[in-house]
Short mmCIF file of C-alpha atoms in Angstrom, two decimals:
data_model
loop_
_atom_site.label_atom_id
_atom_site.label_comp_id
_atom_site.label_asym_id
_atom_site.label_seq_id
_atom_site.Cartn_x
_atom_site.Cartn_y
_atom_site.Cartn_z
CA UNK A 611 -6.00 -182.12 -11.90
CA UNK A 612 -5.41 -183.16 -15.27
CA UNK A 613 -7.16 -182.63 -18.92
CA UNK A 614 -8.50 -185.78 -19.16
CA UNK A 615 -10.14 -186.03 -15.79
CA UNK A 616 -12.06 -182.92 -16.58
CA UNK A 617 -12.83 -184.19 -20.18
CA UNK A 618 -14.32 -186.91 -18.43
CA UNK A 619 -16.36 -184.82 -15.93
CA UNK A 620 -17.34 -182.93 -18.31
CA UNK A 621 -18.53 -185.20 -20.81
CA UNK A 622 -20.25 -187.40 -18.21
CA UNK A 623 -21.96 -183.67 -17.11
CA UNK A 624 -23.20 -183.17 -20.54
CA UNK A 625 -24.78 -186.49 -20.83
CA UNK A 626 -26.72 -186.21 -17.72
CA UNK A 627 -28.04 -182.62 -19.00
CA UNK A 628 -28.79 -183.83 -22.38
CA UNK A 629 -31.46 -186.75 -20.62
CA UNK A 630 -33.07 -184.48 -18.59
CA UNK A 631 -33.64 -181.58 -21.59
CA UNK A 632 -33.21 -183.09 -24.32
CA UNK A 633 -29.94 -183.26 -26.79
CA UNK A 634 -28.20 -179.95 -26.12
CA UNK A 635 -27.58 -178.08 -29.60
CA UNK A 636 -24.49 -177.95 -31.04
CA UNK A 637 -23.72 -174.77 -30.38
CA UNK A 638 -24.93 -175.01 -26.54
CA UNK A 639 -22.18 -178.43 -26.36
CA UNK A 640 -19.21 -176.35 -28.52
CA UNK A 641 -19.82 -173.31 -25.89
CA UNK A 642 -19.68 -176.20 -22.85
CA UNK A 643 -16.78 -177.54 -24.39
CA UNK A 644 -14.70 -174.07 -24.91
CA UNK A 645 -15.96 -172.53 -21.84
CA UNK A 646 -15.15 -175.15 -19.30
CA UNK A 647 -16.94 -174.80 -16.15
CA UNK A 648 -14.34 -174.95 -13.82
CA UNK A 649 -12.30 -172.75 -15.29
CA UNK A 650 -14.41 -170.27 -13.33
CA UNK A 651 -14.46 -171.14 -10.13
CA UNK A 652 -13.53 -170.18 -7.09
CA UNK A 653 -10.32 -172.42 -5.30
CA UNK A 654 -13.13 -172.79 -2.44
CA UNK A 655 -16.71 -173.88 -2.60
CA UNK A 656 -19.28 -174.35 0.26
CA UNK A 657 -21.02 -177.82 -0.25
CA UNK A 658 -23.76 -179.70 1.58
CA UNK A 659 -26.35 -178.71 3.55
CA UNK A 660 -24.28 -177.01 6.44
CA UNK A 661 -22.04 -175.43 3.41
CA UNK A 662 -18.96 -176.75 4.72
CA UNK A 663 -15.82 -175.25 2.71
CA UNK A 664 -14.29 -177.56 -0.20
CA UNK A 665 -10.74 -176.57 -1.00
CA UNK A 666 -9.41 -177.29 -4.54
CA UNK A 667 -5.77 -177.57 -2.86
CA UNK A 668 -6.88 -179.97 -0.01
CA UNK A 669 -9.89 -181.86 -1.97
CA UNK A 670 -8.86 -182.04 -5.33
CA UNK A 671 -10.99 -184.31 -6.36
CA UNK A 672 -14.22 -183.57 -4.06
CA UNK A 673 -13.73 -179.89 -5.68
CA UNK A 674 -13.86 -181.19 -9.46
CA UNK A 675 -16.49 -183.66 -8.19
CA UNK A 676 -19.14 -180.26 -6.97
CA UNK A 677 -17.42 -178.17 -10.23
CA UNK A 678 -19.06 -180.88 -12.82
CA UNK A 679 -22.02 -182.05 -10.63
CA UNK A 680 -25.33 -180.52 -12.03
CA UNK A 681 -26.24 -178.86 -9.01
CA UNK A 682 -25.24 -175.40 -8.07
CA UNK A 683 -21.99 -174.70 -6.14
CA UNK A 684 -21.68 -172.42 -3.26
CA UNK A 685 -18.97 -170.21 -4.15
CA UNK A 686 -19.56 -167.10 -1.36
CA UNK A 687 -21.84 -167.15 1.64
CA UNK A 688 -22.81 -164.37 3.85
CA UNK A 689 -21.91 -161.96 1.39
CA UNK A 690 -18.72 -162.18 1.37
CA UNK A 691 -18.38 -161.06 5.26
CA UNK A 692 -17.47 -163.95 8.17
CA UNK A 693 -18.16 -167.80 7.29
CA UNK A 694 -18.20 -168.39 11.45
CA UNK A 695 -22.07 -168.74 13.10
CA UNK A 696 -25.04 -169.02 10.40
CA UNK A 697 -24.02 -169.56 7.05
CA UNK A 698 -26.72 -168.66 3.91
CA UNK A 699 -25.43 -168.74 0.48
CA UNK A 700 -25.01 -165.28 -1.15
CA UNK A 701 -23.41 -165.89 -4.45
CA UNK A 702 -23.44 -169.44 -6.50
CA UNK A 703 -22.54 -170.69 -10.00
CA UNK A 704 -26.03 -172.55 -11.13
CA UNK A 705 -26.62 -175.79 -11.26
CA UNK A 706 -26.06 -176.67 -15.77
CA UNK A 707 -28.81 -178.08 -16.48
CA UNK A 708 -31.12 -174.86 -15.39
CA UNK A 709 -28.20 -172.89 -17.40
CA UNK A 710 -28.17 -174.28 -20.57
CA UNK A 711 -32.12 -174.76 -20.41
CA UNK A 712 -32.26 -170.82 -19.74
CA UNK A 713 -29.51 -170.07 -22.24
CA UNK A 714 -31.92 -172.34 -24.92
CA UNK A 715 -35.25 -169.95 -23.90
CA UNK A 716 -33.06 -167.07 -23.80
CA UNK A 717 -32.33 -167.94 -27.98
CA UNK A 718 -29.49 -165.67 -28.78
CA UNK A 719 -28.11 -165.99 -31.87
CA UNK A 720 -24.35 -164.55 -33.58
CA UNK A 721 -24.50 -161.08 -33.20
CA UNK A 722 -26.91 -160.44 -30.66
CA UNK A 723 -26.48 -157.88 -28.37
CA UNK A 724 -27.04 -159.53 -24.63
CA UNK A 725 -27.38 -157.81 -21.05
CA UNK A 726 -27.01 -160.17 -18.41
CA UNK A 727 -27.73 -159.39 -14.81
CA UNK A 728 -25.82 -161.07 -12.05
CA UNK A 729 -22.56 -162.13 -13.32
CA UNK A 730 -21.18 -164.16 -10.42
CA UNK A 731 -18.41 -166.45 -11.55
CA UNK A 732 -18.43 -165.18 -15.29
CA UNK A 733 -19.17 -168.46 -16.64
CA UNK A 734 -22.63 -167.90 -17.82
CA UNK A 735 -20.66 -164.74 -19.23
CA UNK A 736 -18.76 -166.82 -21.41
CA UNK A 737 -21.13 -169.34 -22.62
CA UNK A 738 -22.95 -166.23 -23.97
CA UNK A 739 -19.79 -164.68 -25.37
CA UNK A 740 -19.26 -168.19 -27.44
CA UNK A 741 -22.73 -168.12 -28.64
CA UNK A 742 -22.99 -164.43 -29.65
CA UNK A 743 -19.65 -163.14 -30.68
CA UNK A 744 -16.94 -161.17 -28.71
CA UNK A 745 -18.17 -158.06 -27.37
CA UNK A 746 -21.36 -158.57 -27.49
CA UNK A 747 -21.75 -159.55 -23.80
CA UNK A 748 -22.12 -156.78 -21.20
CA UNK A 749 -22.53 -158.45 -17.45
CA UNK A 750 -23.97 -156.48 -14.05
CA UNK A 751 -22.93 -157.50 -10.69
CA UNK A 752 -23.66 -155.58 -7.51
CA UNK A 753 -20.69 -156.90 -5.60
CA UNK A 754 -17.10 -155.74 -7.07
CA UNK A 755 -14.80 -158.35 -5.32
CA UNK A 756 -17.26 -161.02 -7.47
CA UNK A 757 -17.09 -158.74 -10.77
CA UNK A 758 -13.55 -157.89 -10.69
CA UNK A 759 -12.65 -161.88 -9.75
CA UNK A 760 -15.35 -163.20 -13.10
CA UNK A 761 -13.42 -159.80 -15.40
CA UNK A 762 -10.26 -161.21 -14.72
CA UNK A 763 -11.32 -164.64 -15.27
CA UNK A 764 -13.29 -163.94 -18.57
CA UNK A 765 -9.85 -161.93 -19.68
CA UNK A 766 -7.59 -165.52 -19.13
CA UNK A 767 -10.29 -167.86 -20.72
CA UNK A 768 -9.80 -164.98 -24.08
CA UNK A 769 -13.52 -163.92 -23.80
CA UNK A 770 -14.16 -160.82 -24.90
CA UNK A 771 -16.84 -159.74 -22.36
CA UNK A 772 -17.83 -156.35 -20.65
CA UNK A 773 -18.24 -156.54 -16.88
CA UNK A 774 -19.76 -153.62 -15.11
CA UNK A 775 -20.04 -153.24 -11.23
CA UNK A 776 -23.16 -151.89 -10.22
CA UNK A 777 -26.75 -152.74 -9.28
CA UNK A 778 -28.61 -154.79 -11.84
CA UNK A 779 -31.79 -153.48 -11.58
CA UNK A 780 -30.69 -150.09 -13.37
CA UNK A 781 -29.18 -152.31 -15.76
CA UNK A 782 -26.80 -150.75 -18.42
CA UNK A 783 -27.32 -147.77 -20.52
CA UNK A 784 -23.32 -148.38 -22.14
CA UNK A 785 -24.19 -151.07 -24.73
CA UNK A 786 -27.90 -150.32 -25.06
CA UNK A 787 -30.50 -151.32 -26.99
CA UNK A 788 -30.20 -154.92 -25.71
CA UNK A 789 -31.65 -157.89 -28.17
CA UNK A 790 -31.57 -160.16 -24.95
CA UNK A 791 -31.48 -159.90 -21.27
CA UNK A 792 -31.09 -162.34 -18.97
CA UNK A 793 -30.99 -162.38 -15.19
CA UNK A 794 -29.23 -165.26 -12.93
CA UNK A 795 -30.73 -163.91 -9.69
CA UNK A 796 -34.80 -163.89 -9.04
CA UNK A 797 -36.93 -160.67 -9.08
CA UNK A 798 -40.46 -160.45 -7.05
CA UNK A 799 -40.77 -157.37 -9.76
CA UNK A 800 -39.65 -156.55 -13.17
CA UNK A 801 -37.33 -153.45 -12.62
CA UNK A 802 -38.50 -150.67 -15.31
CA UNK A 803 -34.95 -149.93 -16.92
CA UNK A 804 -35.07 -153.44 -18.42
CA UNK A 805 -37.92 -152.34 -20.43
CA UNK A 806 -36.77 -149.52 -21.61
CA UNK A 807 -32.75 -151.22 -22.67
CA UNK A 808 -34.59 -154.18 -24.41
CA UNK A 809 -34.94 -153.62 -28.37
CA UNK A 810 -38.76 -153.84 -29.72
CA UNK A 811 -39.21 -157.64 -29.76
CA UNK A 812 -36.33 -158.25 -27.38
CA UNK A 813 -36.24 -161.06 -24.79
CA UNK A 814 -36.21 -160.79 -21.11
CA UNK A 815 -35.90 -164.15 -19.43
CA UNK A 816 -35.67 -163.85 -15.57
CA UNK A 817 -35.91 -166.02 -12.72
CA UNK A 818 -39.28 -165.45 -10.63
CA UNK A 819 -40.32 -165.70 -7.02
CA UNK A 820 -42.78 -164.50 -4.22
CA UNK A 821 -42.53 -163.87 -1.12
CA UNK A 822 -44.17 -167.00 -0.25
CA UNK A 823 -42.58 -168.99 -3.18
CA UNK A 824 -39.14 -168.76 -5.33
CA UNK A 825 -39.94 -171.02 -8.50
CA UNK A 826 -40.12 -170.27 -11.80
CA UNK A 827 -39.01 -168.45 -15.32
CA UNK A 828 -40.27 -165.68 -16.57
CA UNK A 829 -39.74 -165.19 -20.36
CA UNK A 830 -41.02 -161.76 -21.45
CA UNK A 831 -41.13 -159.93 -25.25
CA UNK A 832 -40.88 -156.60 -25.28
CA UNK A 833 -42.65 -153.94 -27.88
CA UNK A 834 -43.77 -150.14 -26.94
CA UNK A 835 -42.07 -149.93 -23.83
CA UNK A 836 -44.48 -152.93 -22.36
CA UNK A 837 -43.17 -156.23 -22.21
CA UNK A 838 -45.36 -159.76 -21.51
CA UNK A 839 -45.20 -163.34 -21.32
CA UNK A 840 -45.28 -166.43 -19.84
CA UNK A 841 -43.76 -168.24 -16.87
CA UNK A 842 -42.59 -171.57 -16.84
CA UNK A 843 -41.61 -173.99 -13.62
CA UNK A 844 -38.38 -176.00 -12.38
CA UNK A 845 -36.10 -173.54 -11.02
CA UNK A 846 -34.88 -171.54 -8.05
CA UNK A 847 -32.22 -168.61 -7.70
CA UNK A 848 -31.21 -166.51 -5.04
CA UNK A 849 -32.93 -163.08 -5.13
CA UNK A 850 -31.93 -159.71 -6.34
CA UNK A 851 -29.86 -158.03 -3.54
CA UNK A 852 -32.27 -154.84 -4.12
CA UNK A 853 -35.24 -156.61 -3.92
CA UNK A 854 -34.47 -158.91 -0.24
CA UNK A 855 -36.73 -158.86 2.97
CA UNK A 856 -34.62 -159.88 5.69
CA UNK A 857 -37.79 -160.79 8.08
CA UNK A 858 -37.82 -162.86 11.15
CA UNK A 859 -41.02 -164.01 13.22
CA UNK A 860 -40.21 -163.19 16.62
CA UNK A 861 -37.65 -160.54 15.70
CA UNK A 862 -39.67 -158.39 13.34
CA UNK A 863 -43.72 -159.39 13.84
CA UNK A 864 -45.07 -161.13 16.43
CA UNK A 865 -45.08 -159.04 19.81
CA UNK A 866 -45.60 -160.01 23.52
CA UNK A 867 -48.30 -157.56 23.57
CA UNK A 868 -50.51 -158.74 20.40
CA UNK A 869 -53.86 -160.65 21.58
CA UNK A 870 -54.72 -162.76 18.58
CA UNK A 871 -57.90 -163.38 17.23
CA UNK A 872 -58.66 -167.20 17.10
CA UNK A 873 -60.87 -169.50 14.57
CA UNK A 874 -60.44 -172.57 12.48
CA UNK A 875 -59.49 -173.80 9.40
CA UNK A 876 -60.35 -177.18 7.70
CA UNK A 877 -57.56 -176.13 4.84
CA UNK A 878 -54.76 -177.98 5.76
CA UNK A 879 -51.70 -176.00 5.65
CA UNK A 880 -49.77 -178.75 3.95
CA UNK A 881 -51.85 -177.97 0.91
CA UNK A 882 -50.30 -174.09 0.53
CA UNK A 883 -47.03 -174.08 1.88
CA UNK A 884 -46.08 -178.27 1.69
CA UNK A 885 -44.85 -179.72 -1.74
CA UNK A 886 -47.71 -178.46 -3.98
CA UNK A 887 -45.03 -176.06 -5.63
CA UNK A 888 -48.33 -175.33 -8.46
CA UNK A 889 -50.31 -174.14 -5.32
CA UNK A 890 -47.61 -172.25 -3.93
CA UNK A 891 -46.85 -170.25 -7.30
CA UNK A 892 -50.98 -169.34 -7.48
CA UNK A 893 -51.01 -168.01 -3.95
CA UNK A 894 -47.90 -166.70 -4.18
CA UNK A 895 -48.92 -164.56 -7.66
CA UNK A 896 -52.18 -163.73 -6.03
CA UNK A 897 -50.80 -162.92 -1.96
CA UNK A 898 -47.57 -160.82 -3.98
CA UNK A 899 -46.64 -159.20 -0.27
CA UNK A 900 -47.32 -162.35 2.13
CA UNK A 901 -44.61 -164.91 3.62
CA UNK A 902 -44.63 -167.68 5.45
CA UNK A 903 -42.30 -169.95 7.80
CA UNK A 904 -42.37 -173.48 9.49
CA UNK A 905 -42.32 -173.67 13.16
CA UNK A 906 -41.66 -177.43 14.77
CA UNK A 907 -43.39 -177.92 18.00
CA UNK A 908 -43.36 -174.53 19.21
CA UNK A 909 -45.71 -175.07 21.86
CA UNK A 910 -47.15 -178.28 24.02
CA UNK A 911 -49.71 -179.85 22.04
CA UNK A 912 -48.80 -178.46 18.83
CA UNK A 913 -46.68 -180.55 16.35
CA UNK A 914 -46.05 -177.72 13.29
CA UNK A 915 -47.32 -174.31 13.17
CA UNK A 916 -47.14 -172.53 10.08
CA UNK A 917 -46.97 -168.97 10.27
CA UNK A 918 -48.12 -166.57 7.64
CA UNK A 919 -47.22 -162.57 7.61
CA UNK A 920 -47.07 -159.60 5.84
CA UNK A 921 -43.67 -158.05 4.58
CA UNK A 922 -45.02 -154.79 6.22
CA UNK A 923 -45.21 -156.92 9.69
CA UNK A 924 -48.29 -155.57 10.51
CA UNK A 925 -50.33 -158.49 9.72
CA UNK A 926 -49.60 -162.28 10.46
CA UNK A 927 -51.53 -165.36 11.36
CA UNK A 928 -50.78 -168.93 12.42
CA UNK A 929 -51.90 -172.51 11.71
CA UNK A 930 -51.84 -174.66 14.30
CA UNK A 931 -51.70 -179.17 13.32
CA UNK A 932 -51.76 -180.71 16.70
CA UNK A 933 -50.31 -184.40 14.94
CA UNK A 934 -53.89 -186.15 14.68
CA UNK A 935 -56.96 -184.09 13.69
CA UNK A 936 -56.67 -184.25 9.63
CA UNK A 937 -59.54 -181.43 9.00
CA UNK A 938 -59.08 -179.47 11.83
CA UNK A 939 -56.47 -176.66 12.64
CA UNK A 940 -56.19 -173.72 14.99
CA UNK A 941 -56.09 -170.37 13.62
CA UNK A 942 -54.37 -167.39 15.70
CA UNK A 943 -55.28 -163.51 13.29
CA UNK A 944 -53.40 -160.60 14.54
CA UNK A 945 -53.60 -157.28 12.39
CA UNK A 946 -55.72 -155.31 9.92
CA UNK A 947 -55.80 -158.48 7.50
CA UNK A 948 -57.21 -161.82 8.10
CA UNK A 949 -54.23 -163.42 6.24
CA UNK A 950 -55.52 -166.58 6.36
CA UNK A 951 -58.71 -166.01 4.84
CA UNK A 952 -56.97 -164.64 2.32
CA UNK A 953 -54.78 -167.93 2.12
CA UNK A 954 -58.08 -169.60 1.73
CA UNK A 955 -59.70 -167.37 -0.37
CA UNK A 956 -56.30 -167.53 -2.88
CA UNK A 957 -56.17 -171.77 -2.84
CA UNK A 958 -60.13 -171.69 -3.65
CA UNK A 959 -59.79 -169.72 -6.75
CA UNK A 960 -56.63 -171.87 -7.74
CA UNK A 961 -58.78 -175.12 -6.88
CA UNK A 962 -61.81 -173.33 -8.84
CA UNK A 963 -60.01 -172.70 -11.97
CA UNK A 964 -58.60 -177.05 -12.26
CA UNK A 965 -55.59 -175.75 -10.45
CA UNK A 966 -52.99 -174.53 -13.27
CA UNK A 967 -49.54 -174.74 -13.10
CA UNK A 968 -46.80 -172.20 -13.63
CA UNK A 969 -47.12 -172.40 -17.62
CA UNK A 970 -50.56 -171.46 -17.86
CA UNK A 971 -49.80 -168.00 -15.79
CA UNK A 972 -48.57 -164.84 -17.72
CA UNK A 973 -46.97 -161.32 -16.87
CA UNK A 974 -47.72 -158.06 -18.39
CA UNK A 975 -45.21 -155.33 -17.56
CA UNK A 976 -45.86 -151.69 -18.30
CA UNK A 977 -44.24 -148.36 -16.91
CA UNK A 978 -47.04 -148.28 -14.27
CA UNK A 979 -46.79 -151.62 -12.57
CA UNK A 980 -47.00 -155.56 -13.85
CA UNK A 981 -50.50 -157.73 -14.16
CA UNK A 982 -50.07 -161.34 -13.66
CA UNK A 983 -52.97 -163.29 -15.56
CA UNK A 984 -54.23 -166.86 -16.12
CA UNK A 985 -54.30 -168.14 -19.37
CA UNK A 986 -54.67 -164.64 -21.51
CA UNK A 987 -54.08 -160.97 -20.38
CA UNK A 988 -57.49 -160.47 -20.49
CA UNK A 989 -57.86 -162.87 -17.66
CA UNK A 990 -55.94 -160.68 -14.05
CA UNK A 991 -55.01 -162.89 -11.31
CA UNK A 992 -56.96 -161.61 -8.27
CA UNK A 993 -54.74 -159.55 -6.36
CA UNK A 994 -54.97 -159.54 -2.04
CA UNK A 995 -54.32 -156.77 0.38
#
């Protein structure tokens, strides 16, 4: 692998994120340019859908190919323990386009004091480092083998950047106040230290998502220990490790000996689990401790179920399509919540207010808890269970 067949991939990269965002400022392209992507990444990535290992030393060229495409790129599964059965991504280096677009909201400036959380290959690390000034970048990751691999790479590249093993949710007192933070893994909730590391009229930006959803950004200003904003859409991120539900159907809810309660629905489940992601993000602000999963043909005379629970697992429901009826759908209710109706009850208020999308929904965050809200603060999403 040579300098000009990265100079290639890279320029080629930077054209393809410029048309989708617009053109990148200069400083966004000098920071691309001096911290070069693949410069911190791993000599083995996972690609494709089954996350089949890339090698840099046996697929040179497939390897640069994932480094420089902008899509994310594997770079641990299963947390670091066995590759062999079920592989699920556990660490990745984001696809560039959602980076620089974040690193453009985030708006740090020379000088500014940043806090990032979830510093997986460093990279993101250094871009900030370039942008801000050396030592002015303190990074959080929760797994060491990841932190100590993105320290040592930050320390080759010359990058003057702090990286601190621990869990990001706490954040870090060391470098504190903070004029930005930024997190490159989802939260379901904003953890209270941020608030209280973020300078008055500080910047959190933070990926969001639901239990039934994992789509957005949340960009939040801070001022008297209570920070709020606004969300925006287009983008997904693997959850804080703190913050996971590792829930299964069959292993964790449903039981042999539950007797259902059954009804019907002329709400097609399509319409709050399909590709509506706007839908999804309403019920999901408004139904903050409900999942849901596909089933295929789980039964004779069924063609999908969709199944609907409660990360307690003492609630769930199911939604039965039999493959012809368009308005008409089985519903199974097991538990002290009709989930469903609340399903219904949480698209109708969506449909009922000219169903928004993610930009028109807003977080307040204050010691006690966080209010999501339409349009103004003065306006609370309704809140189920």
């Amino acid at each position: 692998m040579n300098d000009s067949s990265t100079d290639i991939a890279l320029r080629a990269l930077l054209g393809e994120v410029s048309a989708g965002l617009g053109d990148l400022e200069p400083r966004l392209v000098q920071a691309a340019w001096a911290v070069r992507r693949h410069r911190f990444l791993p000599d083995r990535l996972w690609i494709g859908d089954g996350l089949e290992p890339c090698d840099r030393a046996a697929s040179p060229e497939a390897w640069l190919r994932a480094a420089y495409a902008d899509e994310p790129a594997v770079t641990q599964v299963n947390d670091g323990g066995s590759p062999d059965g079920e592989r699920w991504p556990s660490s990745s280096a984001s696809a560039p386009s959602i980076v620089f677009r974040m690193l453009r909201m985030l708006d740090a400036g020379p000088n500014h004091r940043v806090l990032e959380i979830g510093t997986g290959t460093g990279w993101n690390a250094g871009l900030l480092t370039h942008v801000v000034g050396p030592g002015n970048v303190t990074s959080v990751e929760v797994d060491p083998v990841l932190a100590a691999e993105a320290r040592g790479r930050l320390r080759e590249e010359g990058l003057d950047a702090t990286v601190v093993t621990g869990d990001g949710a706490e954040g870090d007192t060391g470098n504190a106040p903070y004029d930005r933070l930024v997190a490159t893994c989802s939260v379901r909730s904003v953890p209270r230290p941020w608030l209280a590391q973020v300078k008055p009229g500080g910047v959190i930006l933070a990926p969001w998502e639901s239990p039934w959803l994992c789509f957005g950004l949340l960009r939040l200003i801070v001022n008297g220990g209570v920070a709020e904003g606004s969300f925006s859409p287009h983008s997904a991120f693997m959850l804080m490790r703190g913050q996971r539900t590792d829930l299964r159907i069959f292993r964790d809810v449903v039981r042999d000996d539950h007797r259902p309660d059954e009804s019907a629905t002329t709400l097609s489940p399509r319409k709050v689990a399909g590709s509506d992601f706007d839908a999804q993000f309403a019920i999901g602000l408004q139904l903050r401790d409900v999942w849901r999963a596909w089933h295929e043909n789980p039964v004779e005379g069924v063609e999908t179920r969709l199944w609907v629970a409660t990360t307690d697992a003492t609630s769930w429901a199911a939604i039965d399509w039999d493959g012809k009826s368009e308005d008409h759908f089985t519903v199974w209710q097991y538990g002290p919540r009709r989930l469903w109706n609340e399903v219904e009850a949480a698209y109708a208020w969506w449909t009922l207010h000219n169903r928004p999308g993610p930009d028109r929904f807003g977080l307040t965050v204050t010691p006690e808890g966080q209010t999501a809200w339409l349009d103004t603060s003065r306006r609370p999403v309704p809140a189920s269970g």
